[in-house]
Amino acid sequence: MNQMKRFTKFFFNLTSVSSMLLIATLDVSQFAVMGQVSPKINGKPGTEPGGPRLAPPTPGKPGTEPGGPRFVQPTDEVLFSGDKLRVTRTAGSCVKGKIDLTALVPENKSARTVSEYPVFFFYLPQTDAPQAEFVLQDENGKQIYQTTLKINNSSGVTGVSIPANGNMSPLQVGKNYRWFVALICDAQDRSADISETGILRRVELSADIRSKLEKADVREKTFIYAQNGIWQDALSTLAAARLANPKDAKLTADWASLLDSVKLGEIATEPIVQIAPEPSAPMEPQPSAPEPSAPMEPQPSAPQPSPPMEPRP
């Protein structure tokens, strides 16, 4: 029995010594890794089990989410009642290709902006239509802006800017606006138009969000707008950045992520094209001339050499 106890004690001591020797042979850097929570790459937190997570912000700046910005839909809708519309392609449509005319808006067709004069984006498909028309209405259905675009075989994501001049008042905070874009397939038969629509509401920034935006760069602004449900400004900020830096891989990835978050991922690889609108003209139905002398014609007559807009500013 004593001999068995001596053997057990000897074996235990031998095991302890072996363990100590093994620890001693570990490289110092290897031992240090055992105490780390997660590695850092270029000063940013590394990936963790379960997928990417929101990175903690750099001191003084908001963080950005790995994989790109994702739009967070506000819980309260701004849609006018009954507005659940999507474009439909009819027989004899002037649209070519797989993707139809598409308003770049969230799934419920509703978006928010903080801009007085926002930019409205849509995907212009391959089409035989020579022109497209853009119309903006207030919540009472009154037309407040209209313009036409010469397509010239252009295809891609494009935007219409509301001009900040004396003829157009800024959008009002808390008001809803409806906008339409239409491909004029047949100028003689406007019922053949292919159209899309969206709803926009101007909101006010909170002091907290405003403070974050003041400290943010262009990419971070896109994240802030998207995470706070301000779709229109997230989209326009990122579109402007991509136009200025078309080869920036991070901006390209952000664009794909943002569009994918509202199920518009198939448009992400389409180019952004700039189409100058034609001078604002009355819509086709307006100059209907059942009357022998339309009262609108004498008004736009331009014998005056200087437009009334220029002296006002």
PDB file of C-alpha atoms in Angstrom:
ATOM      1  CA  MET A   1       0.000   0.000   0.000  1.00  0.00           C
ATOM      2  CA  ASN A   2       2.840   2.430   0.904  1.00  0.00           C
ATOM      3  CA  GLN A   3       4.552   1.599  -2.348  1.00  0.00           C
ATOM      4  CA  MET A   4       1.365   2.469  -4.286  1.00  0.00           C
ATOM      5  CA  LYS A   5       1.085   5.852  -2.504  1.00  0.00           C
ATOM      6  CA  ARG A   6       4.713   6.660  -3.313  1.00  0.00           C
ATOM      7  CA  PHE A   7       4.130   5.860  -7.006  1.00  0.00           C
ATOM      8  CA  THR A   8       0.991   8.044  -7.183  1.00  0.00           C
ATOM      9  CA  LYS A   9       2.797  10.988  -5.578  1.00  0.00           C
ATOM     10  CA  PHE A  10       5.726  10.589  -7.972  1.00  0.00           C
ATOM     11  CA  PHE A  11       3.395  10.528 -11.001  1.00  0.00           C
ATOM     12  CA  PHE A  12       1.549  13.677  -9.833  1.00  0.00           C
ATOM     13  CA  ASN A  13       4.819  15.562  -9.328  1.00  0.00           C
ATOM     14  CA  LEU A  14       6.066  14.474 -12.744  1.00  0.00           C
ATOM     15  CA  THR A  15       2.841  15.719 -14.411  1.00  0.00           C
ATOM     16  CA  SER A  16       3.073  19.095 -12.677  1.00  0.00           C
ATOM     17  CA  VAL A  17       6.686  19.584 -13.753  1.00  0.00           C
ATOM     18  CA  SER A  18       5.805  18.672 -17.358  1.00  0.00           C
ATOM     19  CA  SER A  19       2.974  21.208 -17.403  1.00  0.00           C
ATOM     20  CA  MET A  20       5.286  23.937 -16.122  1.00  0.00           C
ATOM     21  CA  LEU A  21       7.852  23.125 -18.779  1.00  0.00           C
ATOM     22  CA  LEU A  22       5.196  23.267 -21.510  1.00  0.00           C
ATOM     23  CA  ILE A  23       4.035  26.731 -20.395  1.00  0.00           C
ATOM     24  CA  ALA A  24       7.612  27.927 -20.278  1.00  0.00           C
ATOM     25  CA  THR A  25       8.146  26.970 -23.916  1.00  0.00           C
ATOM     26  CA  LEU A  26       5.213  29.126 -25.097  1.00  0.00           C
ATOM     27  CA  ASP A  27       6.255  32.247 -26.982  1.00  0.00           C
ATOM     28  CA  VAL A  28       5.381  35.439 -25.084  1.00  0.00           C
ATOM     29  CA  SER A  29       3.277  36.741 -28.000  1.00  0.00           C
ATOM     30  CA  GLN A  30       1.354  33.455 -28.129  1.00  0.00           C
ATOM     31  CA  PHE A  31       0.610  33.661 -24.448  1.00  0.00           C
ATOM     32  CA  ALA A  32      -0.560  37.260 -24.803  1.00  0.00           C
ATOM     33  CA  VAL A  33      -3.056  36.292 -27.518  1.00  0.00           C
ATOM     34  CA  MET A  34      -4.806  34.029 -25.040  1.00  0.00           C
ATOM     35  CA  GLY A  35      -5.857  37.088 -23.051  1.00  0.00           C
ATOM     36  CA  GLN A  36      -7.228  39.144 -25.970  1.00  0.00           C
ATOM     37  CA  VAL A  37     -10.989  39.515 -26.436  1.00  0.00           C
ATOM     38  CA  SER A  38     -10.898  40.164 -30.209  1.00  0.00           C
ATOM     39  CA  PRO A  39      -8.223  41.323 -32.652  1.00  0.00           C
ATOM     40  CA  LYS A  40      -8.163  44.795 -34.210  1.00  0.00           C
ATOM     41  CA  ILE A  41      -7.493  45.449 -37.887  1.00  0.00           C
ATOM     42  CA  ASN A  42      -6.383  48.922 -38.907  1.00  0.00           C
ATOM     43  CA  GLY A  43      -7.645  50.256 -35.608  1.00  0.00           C
ATOM     44  CA  LYS A  44     -11.129  48.764 -36.059  1.00  0.00           C
ATOM     45  CA  PRO A  45     -12.709  45.864 -34.176  1.00  0.00           C
ATOM     46  CA  GLY A  46     -12.395  42.490 -35.853  1.00  0.00           C
ATOM     47  CA  THR A  47     -15.193  40.144 -36.758  1.00  0.00           C
ATOM     48  CA  GLU A  48     -17.011  38.174 -34.113  1.00  0.00           C
ATOM     49  CA  PRO A  49     -18.936  34.924 -34.177  1.00  0.00           C
ATOM     50  CA  GLY A  50     -22.479  35.477 -35.458  1.00  0.00           C
ATOM     51  CA  GLY A  51     -21.595  37.934 -38.224  1.00  0.00           C
ATOM     52  CA  PRO A  52     -20.728  41.633 -38.430  1.00  0.00           C
ATOM     53  CA  ARG A  53     -21.982  44.017 -35.801  1.00  0.00           C
ATOM     54  CA  LEU A  54     -22.141  47.756 -35.434  1.00  0.00           C
ATOM     55  CA  ALA A  55     -18.607  49.003 -34.874  1.00  0.00           C
ATOM     56  CA  PRO A  56     -18.103  51.318 -31.902  1.00  0.00           C
ATOM     57  CA  PRO A  57     -17.670  54.926 -33.007  1.00  0.00           C
ATOM     58  CA  THR A  58     -14.309  56.587 -33.293  1.00  0.00           C
ATOM     59  CA  PRO A  59     -14.063  59.273 -30.603  1.00  0.00           C
ATOM     60  CA  GLY A  60     -15.976  62.292 -31.857  1.00  0.00           C
ATOM     61  CA  LYS A  61     -17.354  60.499 -34.945  1.00  0.00           C
ATOM     62  CA  PRO A  62     -20.277  58.147 -35.506  1.00  0.00           C
ATOM     63  CA  GLY A  63     -19.538  54.548 -36.361  1.00  0.00           C
ATOM     64  CA  THR A  64     -20.165  52.797 -39.627  1.00  0.00           C
ATOM     65  CA  GLU A  65     -21.599  49.334 -39.962  1.00  0.00           C
ATOM     66  CA  PRO A  66     -19.550  46.594 -41.639  1.00  0.00           C
ATOM     67  CA  GLY A  67     -21.164  45.675 -44.940  1.00  0.00           C
ATOM     68  CA  GLY A  68     -22.568  49.134 -45.666  1.00  0.00           C
ATOM     69  CA  PRO A  69     -25.508  51.314 -44.589  1.00  0.00           C
ATOM     70  CA  ARG A  70     -28.937  49.737 -44.088  1.00  0.00           C
ATOM     71  CA  PHE A  71     -32.096  51.788 -44.175  1.00  0.00           C
ATOM     72  CA  VAL A  72     -34.289  51.620 -41.080  1.00  0.00           C
ATOM     73  CA  GLN A  73     -37.940  52.145 -41.998  1.00  0.00           C
ATOM     74  CA  PRO A  74     -39.769  54.495 -39.601  1.00  0.00           C
ATOM     75  CA  THR A  75     -42.670  52.816 -37.852  1.00  0.00           C
ATOM     76  CA  ASP A  76     -45.211  55.478 -38.801  1.00  0.00           C
ATOM     77  CA  GLU A  77     -46.142  55.600 -42.477  1.00  0.00           C
ATOM     78  CA  VAL A  78     -46.511  58.819 -44.433  1.00  0.00           C
ATOM     79  CA  LEU A  79     -48.476  57.368 -47.296  1.00  0.00           C
ATOM     80  CA  PHE A  80     -51.660  58.934 -48.500  1.00  0.00           C
ATOM     81  CA  SER A  81     -54.461  56.449 -47.948  1.00  0.00           C
ATOM     82  CA  GLY A  82     -54.712  53.804 -50.634  1.00  0.00           C
ATOM     83  CA  ASP A  83     -51.259  54.402 -52.109  1.00  0.00           C
ATOM     84  CA  LYS A  84     -49.732  50.973 -52.661  1.00  0.00           C
ATOM     85  CA  LEU A  85     -48.738  51.412 -56.274  1.00  0.00           C
ATOM     86  CA  ARG A  86     -46.122  49.769 -58.433  1.00  0.00           C
ATOM     87  CA  VAL A  87     -45.424  50.262 -62.095  1.00  0.00           C
ATOM     88  CA  THR A  88     -46.973  47.679 -64.415  1.00  0.00           C
ATOM     89  CA  ARG A  89     -45.791  46.894 -67.895  1.00  0.00           C
ATOM     90  CA  THR A  90     -48.553  46.800 -70.496  1.00  0.00           C
ATOM     91  CA  ALA A  91     -48.716  45.230 -73.934  1.00  0.00           C
ATOM     92  CA  GLY A  92     -46.849  47.330 -76.470  1.00  0.00           C
ATOM     93  CA  SER A  93     -44.778  48.947 -73.701  1.00  0.00           C
ATOM     94  CA  CYS A  94     -41.893  51.155 -74.776  1.00  0.00           C
ATOM     95  CA  VAL A  95     -39.720  49.697 -71.988  1.00  0.00           C
ATOM     96  CA  LYS A  96     -36.947  47.332 -73.075  1.00  0.00           C
ATOM     97  CA  GLY A  97     -34.792  45.127 -70.903  1.00  0.00           C
ATOM     98  CA  LYS A  98     -35.576  43.304 -67.674  1.00  0.00           C
ATOM     99  CA  ILE A  99     -35.873  46.197 -65.208  1.00  0.00           C
ATOM    100  CA  ASP A 100     -38.848  48.551 -65.379  1.00  0.00           C
ATOM    101  CA  LEU A 101     -39.074  52.212 -64.564  1.00  0.00           C
ATOM    102  CA  THR A 102     -38.528  52.261 -60.793  1.00  0.00           C
ATOM    103  CA  ALA A 103     -38.780  54.992 -58.177  1.00  0.00           C
ATOM    104  CA  LEU A 104     -35.887  54.660 -55.738  1.00  0.00           C
ATOM    105  CA  VAL A 105     -37.997  54.596 -52.597  1.00  0.00           C
ATOM    106  CA  PRO A 106     -38.583  52.147 -49.725  1.00  0.00           C
ATOM    107  CA  GLU A 107     -41.070  49.325 -50.199  1.00  0.00           C
ATOM    108  CA  ASN A 108     -44.033  51.294 -48.866  1.00  0.00           C
ATOM    109  CA  LYS A 109     -43.316  54.068 -51.423  1.00  0.00           C
ATOM    110  CA  SER A 110     -42.800  56.538 -48.575  1.00  0.00           C
ATOM    111  CA  ALA A 111     -39.652  58.504 -47.762  1.00  0.00           C
ATOM    112  CA  ARG A 112     -38.471  61.376 -45.604  1.00  0.00           C
ATOM    113  CA  THR A 113     -36.162  64.311 -46.264  1.00  0.00           C
ATOM    114  CA  VAL A 114     -34.684  67.193 -44.307  1.00  0.00           C
ATOM    115  CA  SER A 115     -33.932  69.180 -47.474  1.00  0.00           C
ATOM    116  CA  GLU A 116     -35.864  72.233 -48.598  1.00  0.00           C
ATOM    117  CA  TYR A 117     -35.162  71.320 -52.243  1.00  0.00           C
ATOM    118  CA  PRO A 118     -34.515  67.556 -52.392  1.00  0.00           C
ATOM    119  CA  VAL A 119     -33.411  65.357 -55.277  1.00  0.00           C
ATOM    120  CA  PHE A 120     -35.798  62.640 -56.485  1.00  0.00           C
ATOM    121  CA  PHE A 121     -34.178  59.468 -57.831  1.00  0.00           C
ATOM    122  CA  PHE A 122     -35.498  56.792 -60.155  1.00  0.00           C
ATOM    123  CA  TYR A 123     -34.181  54.095 -62.418  1.00  0.00           C
ATOM    124  CA  LEU A 124     -34.584  54.941 -66.096  1.00  0.00           C
ATOM    125  CA  PRO A 125     -34.808  51.690 -68.082  1.00  0.00           C
ATOM    126  CA  GLN A 126     -33.826  51.020 -71.647  1.00  0.00           C
ATOM    127  CA  THR A 127     -36.687  52.522 -73.585  1.00  0.00           C
ATOM    128  CA  ASP A 128     -37.869  53.768 -76.942  1.00  0.00           C
ATOM    129  CA  ALA A 129     -39.538  56.747 -75.262  1.00  0.00           C
ATOM    130  CA  PRO A 130     -37.859  60.014 -76.283  1.00  0.00           C
ATOM    131  CA  GLN A 131     -38.911  61.861 -73.122  1.00  0.00           C
ATOM    132  CA  ALA A 132     -39.716  61.390 -69.461  1.00  0.00           C
ATOM    133  CA  GLU A 133     -41.814  63.707 -67.339  1.00  0.00           C
ATOM    134  CA  PHE A 134     -41.479  64.554 -63.648  1.00  0.00           C
ATOM    135  CA  VAL A 135     -44.331  66.082 -61.614  1.00  0.00           C
ATOM    136  CA  LEU A 136     -44.433  67.134 -57.950  1.00  0.00           C
ATOM    137  CA  GLN A 137     -47.727  67.755 -56.145  1.00  0.00           C
ATOM    138  CA  ASP A 138     -48.578  68.963 -52.673  1.00  0.00           C
ATOM    139  CA  GLU A 139     -50.792  66.915 -50.373  1.00  0.00           C
ATOM    140  CA  ASN A 140     -53.895  68.562 -51.840  1.00  0.00           C
ATOM    141  CA  GLY A 141     -53.014  67.342 -55.316  1.00  0.00           C
ATOM    142  CA  LYS A 142     -51.928  70.767 -56.574  1.00  0.00           C
ATOM    143  CA  GLN A 143     -49.044  70.648 -59.037  1.00  0.00           C
ATOM    144  CA  ILE A 144     -46.114  72.701 -57.743  1.00  0.00           C
ATOM    145  CA  TYR A 145     -43.362  71.606 -60.133  1.00  0.00           C
ATOM    146  CA  GLN A 146     -43.095  69.892 -63.523  1.00  0.00           C
ATOM    147  CA  THR A 147     -40.267  69.261 -65.955  1.00  0.00           C
ATOM    148  CA  THR A 148     -39.388  66.962 -68.840  1.00  0.00           C
ATOM    149  CA  LEU A 149     -36.192  65.051 -69.548  1.00  0.00           C
ATOM    150  CA  LYS A 150     -34.777  64.198 -72.954  1.00  0.00           C
ATOM    151  CA  ILE A 151     -33.767  60.581 -72.580  1.00  0.00           C
ATOM    152  CA  ASN A 152     -31.524  60.225 -75.654  1.00  0.00           C
ATOM    153  CA  ASN A 153     -31.170  56.453 -75.161  1.00  0.00           C
ATOM    154  CA  SER A 154     -29.838  56.983 -71.614  1.00  0.00           C
ATOM    155  CA  SER A 155     -30.359  54.239 -69.068  1.00  0.00           C
ATOM    156  CA  GLY A 156     -29.469  54.090 -65.390  1.00  0.00           C
ATOM    157  CA  VAL A 157     -30.172  55.805 -62.069  1.00  0.00           C
ATOM    158  CA  THR A 158     -30.890  59.495 -62.458  1.00  0.00           C
ATOM    159  CA  GLY A 159     -32.271  62.270 -60.294  1.00  0.00           C
ATOM    160  CA  VAL A 160     -34.406  65.372 -60.660  1.00  0.00           C
ATOM    161  CA  SER A 161     -33.430  68.340 -58.487  1.00  0.00           C
ATOM    162  CA  ILE A 162     -36.062  70.800 -57.396  1.00  0.00           C
ATOM    163  CA  PRO A 163     -34.672  74.226 -58.353  1.00  0.00           C
ATOM    164  CA  ALA A 164     -34.153  76.675 -55.520  1.00  0.00           C
ATOM    165  CA  ASN A 165     -35.361  79.833 -57.205  1.00  0.00           C
ATOM    166  CA  GLY A 166     -38.073  82.461 -56.849  1.00  0.00           C
ATOM    167  CA  ASN A 167     -40.659  80.326 -58.664  1.00  0.00           C
ATOM    168  CA  MET A 168     -40.522  77.418 -56.238  1.00  0.00           C
ATOM    169  CA  SER A 169     -41.093  77.602 -52.502  1.00  0.00           C
ATOM    170  CA  PRO A 170     -39.164  75.178 -50.274  1.00  0.00           C
ATOM    171  CA  LEU A 171     -40.897  72.046 -49.071  1.00  0.00           C
ATOM    172  CA  GLN A 172     -42.606  72.627 -45.751  1.00  0.00           C
ATOM    173  CA  VAL A 173     -41.774  70.674 -42.603  1.00  0.00           C
ATOM    174  CA  GLY A 174     -44.502  68.210 -41.696  1.00  0.00           C
ATOM    175  CA  LYS A 175     -46.116  68.240 -45.155  1.00  0.00           C
ATOM    176  CA  ASN A 176     -46.483  65.288 -47.532  1.00  0.00           C
ATOM    177  CA  TYR A 177     -45.714  65.543 -51.226  1.00  0.00           C
ATOM    178  CA  ARG A 178     -46.463  63.146 -54.031  1.00  0.00           C
ATOM    179  CA  TRP A 179     -44.169  62.820 -57.032  1.00  0.00           C
ATOM    180  CA  PHE A 180     -44.551  61.068 -60.351  1.00  0.00           C
ATOM    181  CA  VAL A 181     -42.173  60.125 -63.121  1.00  0.00           C
ATOM    182  CA  ALA A 182     -43.497  58.901 -66.458  1.00  0.00           C
ATOM    183  CA  LEU A 183     -42.044  57.614 -69.701  1.00  0.00           C
ATOM    184  CA  ILE A 184     -43.917  59.316 -72.527  1.00  0.00           C
ATOM    185  CA  CYS A 185     -44.200  56.356 -74.880  1.00  0.00           C
ATOM    186  CA  ASP A 186     -46.641  58.141 -77.175  1.00  0.00           C
ATOM    187  CA  ALA A 187     -46.990  61.931 -76.994  1.00  0.00           C
ATOM    188  CA  GLN A 188     -50.349  61.675 -78.780  1.00  0.00           C
ATOM    189  CA  ASP A 189     -51.723  59.140 -76.317  1.00  0.00           C
ATOM    190  CA  ARG A 190     -50.663  59.853 -72.750  1.00  0.00           C
ATOM    191  CA  SER A 191     -52.676  56.894 -71.496  1.00  0.00           C
ATOM    192  CA  ALA A 192     -49.796  54.783 -72.822  1.00  0.00           C
ATOM    193  CA  ASP A 193     -47.377  56.368 -70.313  1.00  0.00           C
ATOM    194  CA  ILE A 194     -45.367  54.094 -68.043  1.00  0.00           C
ATOM    195  CA  SER A 195     -45.302  55.787 -64.648  1.00  0.00           C
ATOM    196  CA  GLU A 196     -44.032  55.441 -61.096  1.00  0.00           C
ATOM    197  CA  THR A 197     -44.864  57.373 -57.958  1.00  0.00           C
ATOM    198  CA  GLY A 198     -43.562  58.070 -54.488  1.00  0.00           C
ATOM    199  CA  ILE A 199     -44.468  60.024 -51.364  1.00  0.00           C
ATOM    200  CA  LEU A 200     -42.069  62.393 -49.628  1.00  0.00           C
ATOM    201  CA  ARG A 201     -42.408  64.106 -46.253  1.00  0.00           C
ATOM    202  CA  ARG A 202     -40.094  66.829 -45.028  1.00  0.00           C
ATOM    203  CA  VAL A 203     -39.050  66.407 -41.396  1.00  0.00           C
ATOM    204  CA  GLU A 204     -36.884  68.343 -38.986  1.00  0.00           C
ATOM    205  CA  LEU A 205     -33.580  67.100 -37.627  1.00  0.00           C
ATOM    206  CA  SER A 206     -33.210  66.613 -33.905  1.00  0.00           C
ATOM    207  CA  ALA A 207     -30.371  68.450 -32.192  1.00  0.00           C
ATOM    208  CA  ASP A 208     -28.615  65.133 -31.536  1.00  0.00           C
ATOM    209  CA  ILE A 209     -28.665  64.028 -35.184  1.00  0.00           C
ATOM    210  CA  ARG A 210     -27.631  67.489 -36.343  1.00  0.00           C
ATOM    211  CA  SER A 211     -24.639  67.388 -34.014  1.00  0.00           C
ATOM    212  CA  LYS A 212     -23.571  63.986 -35.349  1.00  0.00           C
ATOM    213  CA  LEU A 213     -23.874  65.149 -38.948  1.00  0.00           C
ATOM    214  CA  GLU A 214     -21.678  68.160 -38.277  1.00  0.00           C
ATOM    215  CA  LYS A 215     -18.843  65.840 -37.190  1.00  0.00           C
ATOM    216  CA  ALA A 216     -19.364  63.192 -39.873  1.00  0.00           C
ATOM    217  CA  ASP A 217     -17.695  62.638 -43.219  1.00  0.00           C
ATOM    218  CA  VAL A 218     -19.686  61.788 -46.346  1.00  0.00           C
ATOM    219  CA  ARG A 219     -19.884  58.028 -45.688  1.00  0.00           C
ATOM    220  CA  GLU A 220     -20.825  58.522 -42.057  1.00  0.00           C
ATOM    221  CA  LYS A 221     -23.583  60.965 -43.042  1.00  0.00           C
ATOM    222  CA  THR A 222     -25.118  58.266 -45.228  1.00  0.00           C
ATOM    223  CA  PHE A 223     -25.160  55.875 -42.258  1.00  0.00           C
ATOM    224  CA  ILE A 224     -26.685  58.490 -39.953  1.00  0.00           C
ATOM    225  CA  TYR A 225     -29.463  59.356 -42.374  1.00  0.00           C
ATOM    226  CA  ALA A 226     -30.219  55.698 -43.156  1.00  0.00           C
ATOM    227  CA  GLN A 227     -30.248  54.566 -39.525  1.00  0.00           C
ATOM    228  CA  ASN A 228     -32.628  57.396 -38.632  1.00  0.00           C
ATOM    229  CA  GLY A 229     -35.098  56.668 -41.433  1.00  0.00           C
ATOM    230  CA  ILE A 230     -34.212  59.697 -43.591  1.00  0.00           C
ATOM    231  CA  TRP A 231     -34.096  57.855 -46.904  1.00  0.00           C
ATOM    232  CA  GLN A 232     -33.987  60.714 -49.392  1.00  0.00           C
ATOM    233  CA  ASP A 233     -30.911  62.365 -47.898  1.00  0.00           C
ATOM    234  CA  ALA A 234     -29.080  59.073 -47.370  1.00  0.00           C
ATOM    235  CA  LEU A 235     -29.592  58.304 -51.051  1.00  0.00           C
ATOM    236  CA  SER A 236     -28.722  61.757 -52.408  1.00  0.00           C
ATOM    237  CA  THR A 237     -25.637  62.091 -50.188  1.00  0.00           C
ATOM    238  CA  LEU A 238     -24.299  58.748 -51.347  1.00  0.00           C
ATOM    239  CA  ALA A 239     -25.200  59.350 -55.007  1.00  0.00           C
ATOM    240  CA  ALA A 240     -23.304  62.652 -55.008  1.00  0.00           C
ATOM    241  CA  ALA A 241     -20.290  60.983 -53.402  1.00  0.00           C
ATOM    242  CA  ARG A 242     -20.308  58.208 -56.012  1.00  0.00           C
ATOM    243  CA  LEU A 243     -20.506  60.700 -58.868  1.00  0.00           C
ATOM    244  CA  ALA A 244     -17.512  62.547 -57.437  1.00  0.00           C
ATOM    245  CA  ASN A 245     -15.572  59.314 -56.754  1.00  0.00           C
ATOM    246  CA  PRO A 246     -16.803  56.685 -59.255  1.00  0.00           C
ATOM    247  CA  LYS A 247     -13.899  54.293 -58.561  1.00  0.00           C
ATOM    248  CA  ASP A 248     -14.196  54.295 -54.769  1.00  0.00           C
ATOM    249  CA  ALA A 249     -14.847  50.656 -53.813  1.00  0.00           C
ATOM    250  CA  LYS A 250     -16.231  51.516 -50.362  1.00  0.00           C
ATOM    251  CA  LEU A 251     -18.790  53.920 -51.812  1.00  0.00           C
ATOM    252  CA  THR A 252     -19.781  51.313 -54.397  1.00  0.00           C
ATOM    253  CA  ALA A 253     -20.297  48.742 -51.638  1.00  0.00           C
ATOM    254  CA  ASP A 254     -22.282  51.266 -49.563  1.00  0.00           C
ATOM    255  CA  TRP A 255     -24.532  51.974 -52.552  1.00  0.00           C
ATOM    256  CA  ALA A 256     -25.235  48.270 -53.052  1.00  0.00           C
ATOM    257  CA  SER A 257     -25.991  47.809 -49.347  1.00  0.00           C
ATOM    258  CA  LEU A 258     -28.322  50.801 -49.148  1.00  0.00           C
ATOM    259  CA  LEU A 259     -30.360  49.783 -52.197  1.00  0.00           C
ATOM    260  CA  ASP A 260     -30.464  46.161 -51.084  1.00  0.00           C
ATOM    261  CA  SER A 261     -31.919  47.228 -47.735  1.00  0.00           C
ATOM    262  CA  VAL A 262     -35.083  48.378 -49.569  1.00  0.00           C
ATOM    263  CA  LYS A 263     -35.081  45.445 -52.010  1.00  0.00           C
ATOM    264  CA  LEU A 264     -33.663  47.417 -54.926  1.00  0.00           C
ATOM    265  CA  GLY A 265     -30.454  45.415 -55.118  1.00  0.00           C
ATOM    266  CA  GLU A 266     -30.894  44.583 -58.807  1.00  0.00           C
ATOM    267  CA  ILE A 267     -30.428  48.276 -59.609  1.00  0.00           C
ATOM    268  CA  ALA A 268     -27.201  48.657 -57.598  1.00  0.00           C
ATOM    269  CA  THR A 269     -24.917  47.781 -60.509  1.00  0.00           C
ATOM    270  CA  GLU A 270     -26.633  50.158 -62.930  1.00  0.00           C
ATOM    271  CA  PRO A 271     -24.754  53.386 -63.735  1.00  0.00           C
ATOM    272  CA  ILE A 272     -25.679  56.775 -62.326  1.00  0.00           C
ATOM    273  CA  VAL A 273     -26.469  59.066 -65.255  1.00  0.00           C
ATOM    274  CA  GLN A 274     -27.027  62.795 -65.290  1.00  0.00           C
ATOM    275  CA  ILE A 275     -29.799  64.128 -67.519  1.00  0.00           C
ATOM    276  CA  ALA A 276     -30.364  67.862 -67.653  1.00  0.00           C
ATOM    277  CA  PRO A 277     -34.070  68.718 -67.438  1.00  0.00           C
ATOM    278  CA  GLU A 278     -35.588  70.868 -70.128  1.00  0.00           C
ATOM    279  CA  PRO A 279     -36.853  74.315 -69.141  1.00  0.00           C
ATOM    280  CA  SER A 280     -40.003  73.889 -67.091  1.00  0.00           C
ATOM    281  CA  ALA A 281     -42.915  73.638 -69.487  1.00  0.00           C
ATOM    282  CA  PRO A 282     -46.644  73.082 -69.000  1.00  0.00           C
ATOM    283  CA  MET A 283     -47.836  69.494 -69.025  1.00  0.00           C
ATOM    284  CA  GLU A 284     -49.416  68.172 -72.198  1.00  0.00           C
ATOM    285  CA  PRO A 285     -52.994  68.149 -70.821  1.00  0.00           C
ATOM    286  CA  GLN A 286     -52.795  71.787 -69.668  1.00  0.00           C
ATOM    287  CA  PRO A 287     -52.475  73.536 -73.032  1.00  0.00           C
ATOM    288  CA  SER A 288     -55.575  71.749 -74.292  1.00  0.00           C
ATOM    289  CA  ALA A 289     -57.093  74.254 -76.666  1.00  0.00           C
ATOM    290  CA  PRO A 290     -60.797  73.790 -76.947  1.00  0.00           C
ATOM    291  CA  GLU A 291     -60.916  77.520 -76.279  1.00  0.00           C
ATOM    292  CA  PRO A 292     -60.079  79.690 -79.281  1.00  0.00           C
ATOM    293  CA  SER A 293     -57.755  81.948 -77.329  1.00  0.00           C
ATOM    294  CA  ALA A 294     -56.135  80.343 -74.315  1.00  0.00           C
ATOM    295  CA  PRO A 295     -55.406  82.808 -71.514  1.00  0.00           C
ATOM    296  CA  MET A 296     -52.105  81.110 -70.760  1.00  0.00           C
ATOM    297  CA  GLU A 297     -50.463  82.017 -74.057  1.00  0.00           C
ATOM    298  CA  PRO A 298     -50.236  85.782 -73.552  1.00  0.00           C
ATOM    299  CA  GLN A 299     -48.680  85.271 -70.104  1.00  0.00           C
ATOM    300  CA  PRO A 300     -45.544  83.347 -71.092  1.00  0.00           C
ATOM    301  CA  SER A 301     -45.031  85.560 -74.134  1.00  0.00           C
ATOM    302  CA  ALA A 302     -41.500  86.827 -73.821  1.00  0.00           C
ATOM    303  CA  PRO A 303     -41.264  90.218 -75.491  1.00  0.00           C
ATOM    304  CA  GLN A 304     -39.656  91.387 -72.243  1.00  0.00           C
ATOM    305  CA  PRO A 305     -35.887  91.013 -72.520  1.00  0.00           C
ATOM    306  CA  SER A 306     -35.306  90.462 -68.805  1.00  0.00           C
ATOM    307  CA  PRO A 307     -37.218  87.738 -66.931  1.00  0.00           C
ATOM    308  CA  PRO A 308     -38.902  88.870 -63.719  1.00  0.00           C
ATOM    309  CA  MET A 309     -36.836  86.371 -61.679  1.00  0.00           C
ATOM    310  CA  GLU A 310     -33.521  88.155 -62.118  1.00  0.00           C
ATOM    311  CA  PRO A 311     -34.364  91.548 -60.612  1.00  0.00           C
ATOM    312  CA  ARG A 312     -35.888  89.912 -57.513  1.00  0.00           C
ATOM    313  CA  PRO A 313     -32.679  88.445 -56.119  1.00  0.00           C
TER     314      PRO A 313
END
